[in-house]
mmCIF file of C-alpha atoms in Angstrom:
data_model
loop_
_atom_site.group_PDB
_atom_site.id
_atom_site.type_symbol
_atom_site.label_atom_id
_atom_site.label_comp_id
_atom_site.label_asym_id
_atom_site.label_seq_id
_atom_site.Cartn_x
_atom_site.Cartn_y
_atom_site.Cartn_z
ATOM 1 C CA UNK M 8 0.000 0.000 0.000
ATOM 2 C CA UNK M 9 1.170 3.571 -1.155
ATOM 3 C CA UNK M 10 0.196 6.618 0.979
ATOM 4 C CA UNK M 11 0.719 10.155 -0.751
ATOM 5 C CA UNK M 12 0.015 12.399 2.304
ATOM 6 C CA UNK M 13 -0.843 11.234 6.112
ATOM 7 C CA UNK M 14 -3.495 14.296 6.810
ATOM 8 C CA UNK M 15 -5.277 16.674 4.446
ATOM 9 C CA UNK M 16 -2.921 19.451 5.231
ATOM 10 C CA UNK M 17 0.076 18.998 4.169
ATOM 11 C CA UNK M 18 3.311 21.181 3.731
ATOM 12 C CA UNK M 19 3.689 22.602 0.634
ATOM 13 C CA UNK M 20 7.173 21.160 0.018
ATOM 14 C CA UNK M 21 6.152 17.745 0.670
ATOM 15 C CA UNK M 22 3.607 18.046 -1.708
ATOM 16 C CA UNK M 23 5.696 19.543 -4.558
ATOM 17 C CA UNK M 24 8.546 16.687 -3.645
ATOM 18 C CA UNK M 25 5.840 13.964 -4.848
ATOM 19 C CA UNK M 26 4.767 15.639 -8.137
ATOM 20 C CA UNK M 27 6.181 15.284 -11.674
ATOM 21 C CA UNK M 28 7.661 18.331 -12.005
ATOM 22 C CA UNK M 29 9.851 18.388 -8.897
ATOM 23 C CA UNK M 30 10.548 14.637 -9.963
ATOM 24 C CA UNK M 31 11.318 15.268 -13.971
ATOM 25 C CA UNK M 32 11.999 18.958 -14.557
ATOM 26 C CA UNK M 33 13.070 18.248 -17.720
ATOM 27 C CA UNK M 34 9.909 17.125 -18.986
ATOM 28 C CA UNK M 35 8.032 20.798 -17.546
ATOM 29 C CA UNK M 36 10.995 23.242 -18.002
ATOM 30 C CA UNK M 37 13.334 24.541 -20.487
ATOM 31 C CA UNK M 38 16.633 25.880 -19.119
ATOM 32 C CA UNK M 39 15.667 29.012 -18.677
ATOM 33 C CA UNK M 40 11.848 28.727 -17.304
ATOM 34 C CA UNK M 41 10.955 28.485 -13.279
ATOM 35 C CA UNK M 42 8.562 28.391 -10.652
ATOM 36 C CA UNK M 43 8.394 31.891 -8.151
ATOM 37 C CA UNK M 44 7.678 30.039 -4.884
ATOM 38 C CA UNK M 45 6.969 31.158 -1.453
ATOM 39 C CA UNK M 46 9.370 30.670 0.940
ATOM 40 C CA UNK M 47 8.305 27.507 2.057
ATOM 41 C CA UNK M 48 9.566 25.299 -0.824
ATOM 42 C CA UNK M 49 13.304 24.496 -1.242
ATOM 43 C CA UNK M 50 15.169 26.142 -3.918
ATOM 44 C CA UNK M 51 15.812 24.465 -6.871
ATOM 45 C CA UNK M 52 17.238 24.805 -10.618
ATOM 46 C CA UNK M 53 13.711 25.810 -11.431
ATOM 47 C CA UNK M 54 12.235 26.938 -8.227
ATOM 48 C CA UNK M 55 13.057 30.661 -7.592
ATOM 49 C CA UNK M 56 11.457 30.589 -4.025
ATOM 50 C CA UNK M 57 10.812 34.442 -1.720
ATOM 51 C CA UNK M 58 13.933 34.998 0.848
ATOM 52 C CA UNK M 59 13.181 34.513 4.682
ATOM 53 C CA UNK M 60 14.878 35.848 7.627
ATOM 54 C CA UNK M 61 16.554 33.109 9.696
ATOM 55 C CA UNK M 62 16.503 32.870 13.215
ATOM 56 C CA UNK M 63 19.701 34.302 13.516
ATOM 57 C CA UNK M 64 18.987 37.055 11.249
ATOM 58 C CA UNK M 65 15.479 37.976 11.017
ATOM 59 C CA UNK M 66 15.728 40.944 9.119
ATOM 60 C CA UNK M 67 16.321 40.684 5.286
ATOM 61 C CA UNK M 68 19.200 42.302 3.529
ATOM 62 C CA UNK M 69 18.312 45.283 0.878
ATOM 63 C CA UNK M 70 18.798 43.061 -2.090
ATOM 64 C CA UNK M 71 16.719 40.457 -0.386
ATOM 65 C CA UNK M 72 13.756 42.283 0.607
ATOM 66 C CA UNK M 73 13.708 43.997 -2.918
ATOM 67 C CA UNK M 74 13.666 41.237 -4.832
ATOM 68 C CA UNK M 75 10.808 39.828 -2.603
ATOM 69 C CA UNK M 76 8.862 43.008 -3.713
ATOM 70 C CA UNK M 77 9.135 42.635 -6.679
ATOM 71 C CA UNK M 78 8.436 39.465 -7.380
ATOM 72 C CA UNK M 79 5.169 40.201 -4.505
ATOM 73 C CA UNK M 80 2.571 41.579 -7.327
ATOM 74 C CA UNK M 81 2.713 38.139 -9.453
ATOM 75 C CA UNK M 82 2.242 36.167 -6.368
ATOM 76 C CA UNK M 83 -0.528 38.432 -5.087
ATOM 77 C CA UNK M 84 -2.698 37.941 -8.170
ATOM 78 C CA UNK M 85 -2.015 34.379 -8.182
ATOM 79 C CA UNK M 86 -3.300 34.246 -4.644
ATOM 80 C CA UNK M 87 -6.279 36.623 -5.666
ATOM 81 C CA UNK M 88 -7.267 34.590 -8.652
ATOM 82 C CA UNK M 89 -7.341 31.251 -6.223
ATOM 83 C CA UNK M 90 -9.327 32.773 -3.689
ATOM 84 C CA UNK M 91 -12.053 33.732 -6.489
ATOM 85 C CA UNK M 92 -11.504 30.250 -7.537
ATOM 86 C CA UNK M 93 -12.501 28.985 -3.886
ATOM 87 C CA UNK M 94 -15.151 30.981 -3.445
ATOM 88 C CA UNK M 95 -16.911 30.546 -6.802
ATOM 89 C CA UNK M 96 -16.541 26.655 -6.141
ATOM 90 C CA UNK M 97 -16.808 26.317 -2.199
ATOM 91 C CA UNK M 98 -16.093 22.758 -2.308
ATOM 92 C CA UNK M 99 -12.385 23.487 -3.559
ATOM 93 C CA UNK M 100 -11.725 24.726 -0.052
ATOM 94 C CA UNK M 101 -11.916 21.575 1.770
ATOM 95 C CA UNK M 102 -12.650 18.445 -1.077
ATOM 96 C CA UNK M 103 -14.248 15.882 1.243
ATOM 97 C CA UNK M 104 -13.962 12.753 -1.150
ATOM 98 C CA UNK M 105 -12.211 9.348 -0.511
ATOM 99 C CA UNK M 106 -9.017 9.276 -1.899
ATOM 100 C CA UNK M 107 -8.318 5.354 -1.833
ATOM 101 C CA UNK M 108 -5.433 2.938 -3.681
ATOM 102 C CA UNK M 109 -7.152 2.865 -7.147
ATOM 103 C CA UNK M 110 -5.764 5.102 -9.295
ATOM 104 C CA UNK M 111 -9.230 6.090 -10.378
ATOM 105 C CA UNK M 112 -10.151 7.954 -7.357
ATOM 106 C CA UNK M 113 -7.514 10.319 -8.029
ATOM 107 C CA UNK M 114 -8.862 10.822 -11.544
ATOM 108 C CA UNK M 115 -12.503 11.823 -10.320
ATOM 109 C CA UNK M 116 -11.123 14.524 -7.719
ATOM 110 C CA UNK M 117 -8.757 15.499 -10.498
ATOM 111 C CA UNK M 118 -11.522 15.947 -12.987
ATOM 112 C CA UNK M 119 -13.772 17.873 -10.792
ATOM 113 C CA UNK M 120 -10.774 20.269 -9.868
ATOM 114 C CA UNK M 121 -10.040 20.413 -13.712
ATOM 115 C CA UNK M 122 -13.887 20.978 -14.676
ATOM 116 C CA UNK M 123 -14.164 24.051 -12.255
ATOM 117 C CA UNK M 124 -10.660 25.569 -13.839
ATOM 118 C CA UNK M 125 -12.710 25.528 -16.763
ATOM 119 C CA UNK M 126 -15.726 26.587 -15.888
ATOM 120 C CA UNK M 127 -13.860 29.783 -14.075
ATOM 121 C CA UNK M 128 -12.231 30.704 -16.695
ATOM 122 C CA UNK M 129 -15.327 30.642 -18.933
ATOM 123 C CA UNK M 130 -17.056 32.827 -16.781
ATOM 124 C CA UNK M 131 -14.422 35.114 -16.672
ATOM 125 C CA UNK M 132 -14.507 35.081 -20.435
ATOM 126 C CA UNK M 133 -18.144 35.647 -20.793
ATOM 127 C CA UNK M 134 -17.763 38.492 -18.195
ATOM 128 C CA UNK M 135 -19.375 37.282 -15.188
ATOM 129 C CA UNK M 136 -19.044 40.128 -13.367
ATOM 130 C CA UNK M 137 -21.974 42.019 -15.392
ATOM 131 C CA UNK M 138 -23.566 38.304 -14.941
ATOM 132 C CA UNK M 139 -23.193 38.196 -11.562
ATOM 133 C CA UNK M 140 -24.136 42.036 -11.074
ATOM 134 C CA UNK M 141 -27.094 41.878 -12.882
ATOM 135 C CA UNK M 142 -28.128 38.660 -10.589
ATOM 136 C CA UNK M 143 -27.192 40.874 -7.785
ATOM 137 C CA UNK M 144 -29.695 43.815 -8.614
ATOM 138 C CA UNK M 145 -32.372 41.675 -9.367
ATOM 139 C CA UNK M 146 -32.174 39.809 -6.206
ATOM 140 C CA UNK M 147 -31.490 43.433 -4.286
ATOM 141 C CA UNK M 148 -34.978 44.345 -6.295
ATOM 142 C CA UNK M 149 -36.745 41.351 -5.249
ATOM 143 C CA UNK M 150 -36.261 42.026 -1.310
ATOM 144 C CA UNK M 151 -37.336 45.904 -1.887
ATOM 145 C CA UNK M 152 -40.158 44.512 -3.151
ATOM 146 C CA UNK M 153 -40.642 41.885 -0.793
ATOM 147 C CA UNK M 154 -40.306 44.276 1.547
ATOM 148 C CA UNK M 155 -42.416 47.142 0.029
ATOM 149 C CA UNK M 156 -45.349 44.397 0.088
ATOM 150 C CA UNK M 157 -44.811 43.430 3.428
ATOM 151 C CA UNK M 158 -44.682 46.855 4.862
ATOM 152 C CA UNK M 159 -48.153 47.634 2.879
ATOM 153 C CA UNK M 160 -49.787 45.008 4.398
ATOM 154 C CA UNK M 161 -48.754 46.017 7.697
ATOM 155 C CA UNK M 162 -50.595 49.069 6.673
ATOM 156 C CA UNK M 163 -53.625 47.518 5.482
ATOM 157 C CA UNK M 164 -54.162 45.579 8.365
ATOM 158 C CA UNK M 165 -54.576 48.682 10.542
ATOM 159 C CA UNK M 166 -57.707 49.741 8.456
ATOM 160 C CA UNK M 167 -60.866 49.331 9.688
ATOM 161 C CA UNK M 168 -63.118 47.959 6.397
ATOM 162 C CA UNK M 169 -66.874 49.743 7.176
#
């Protein structure tokens, strides 16, 4: 029996040790391609991961601490686009599925992952935003109105019919 990962949450550079492209570069990266990392991951010939302070020096040198800003505003919208990820597909946060020996249980969860990439980025390209907007107003309408109807009947009810 082969276990992958002990617990659901896992360190990130345990996970990227197990996965093709930590395992056969060569097949994922010309010579002069890489991966910006955070500073968890090891550095490698094509992982460029963020500096960290040590314990013995917390504080970063200049050159250190400027090339972590600069290389901040990729990693930010990569961060920002996976948090709309997660929170147009909930689920993605916490994927409670069985994750057995068969190599087809791995397949499912990576379809599903794969199926909402795809559906994200078609909703991007349709311009969800007006979509989700225009849901947004009509739902805002409907409990004005909702509410309209139930403070009018409030009113009626304090009439006295002759």
């Amino acid at each position: 029996r082969r276990v992958l990962f002990r617990s659901g949450n896992v360190h990130d550079e345990c996970v990227y040790q197990r996965i093709l492209p930590c395992l056969k570069p060569g097949k994922f990266f010309s010579t002069d391609e890489y991966i910006l990392s955070d500073s968890a991951i090891t550095p490698r010939t094509n992982v460029v991961p963020q500096y960290k302070g040590n314990r013995g020096q917390p504080i970063l040198g200049v050159d250190e601490a400027e090339f972590n800003s600069i290389n901040a505003a990729p990693r930010v919208k990569v961060e920002h686009c996976i948090g709309i990820w997660k929170g147009r597909f909930p689920f993605l946060r916490s994927i409670r599925m069985r994750l057995t020996e068969k190599q087809s249980s791995i397949k499912r969860i990576h379809r599903y992952i794969h199926a909402t990439v795809i559906l994200h980025n078609l909703l991007i390209g349709w311009g969800d935003e007006e979509i989700f907007w225009d849901q947004k107003k009509r739902e805002m309408d409907l409990k004005k109105d909702q509410q309209q109807r139930v403070h009018h009947s409030a009113d009626d009810s304090r009439r006295i019919d002759n």
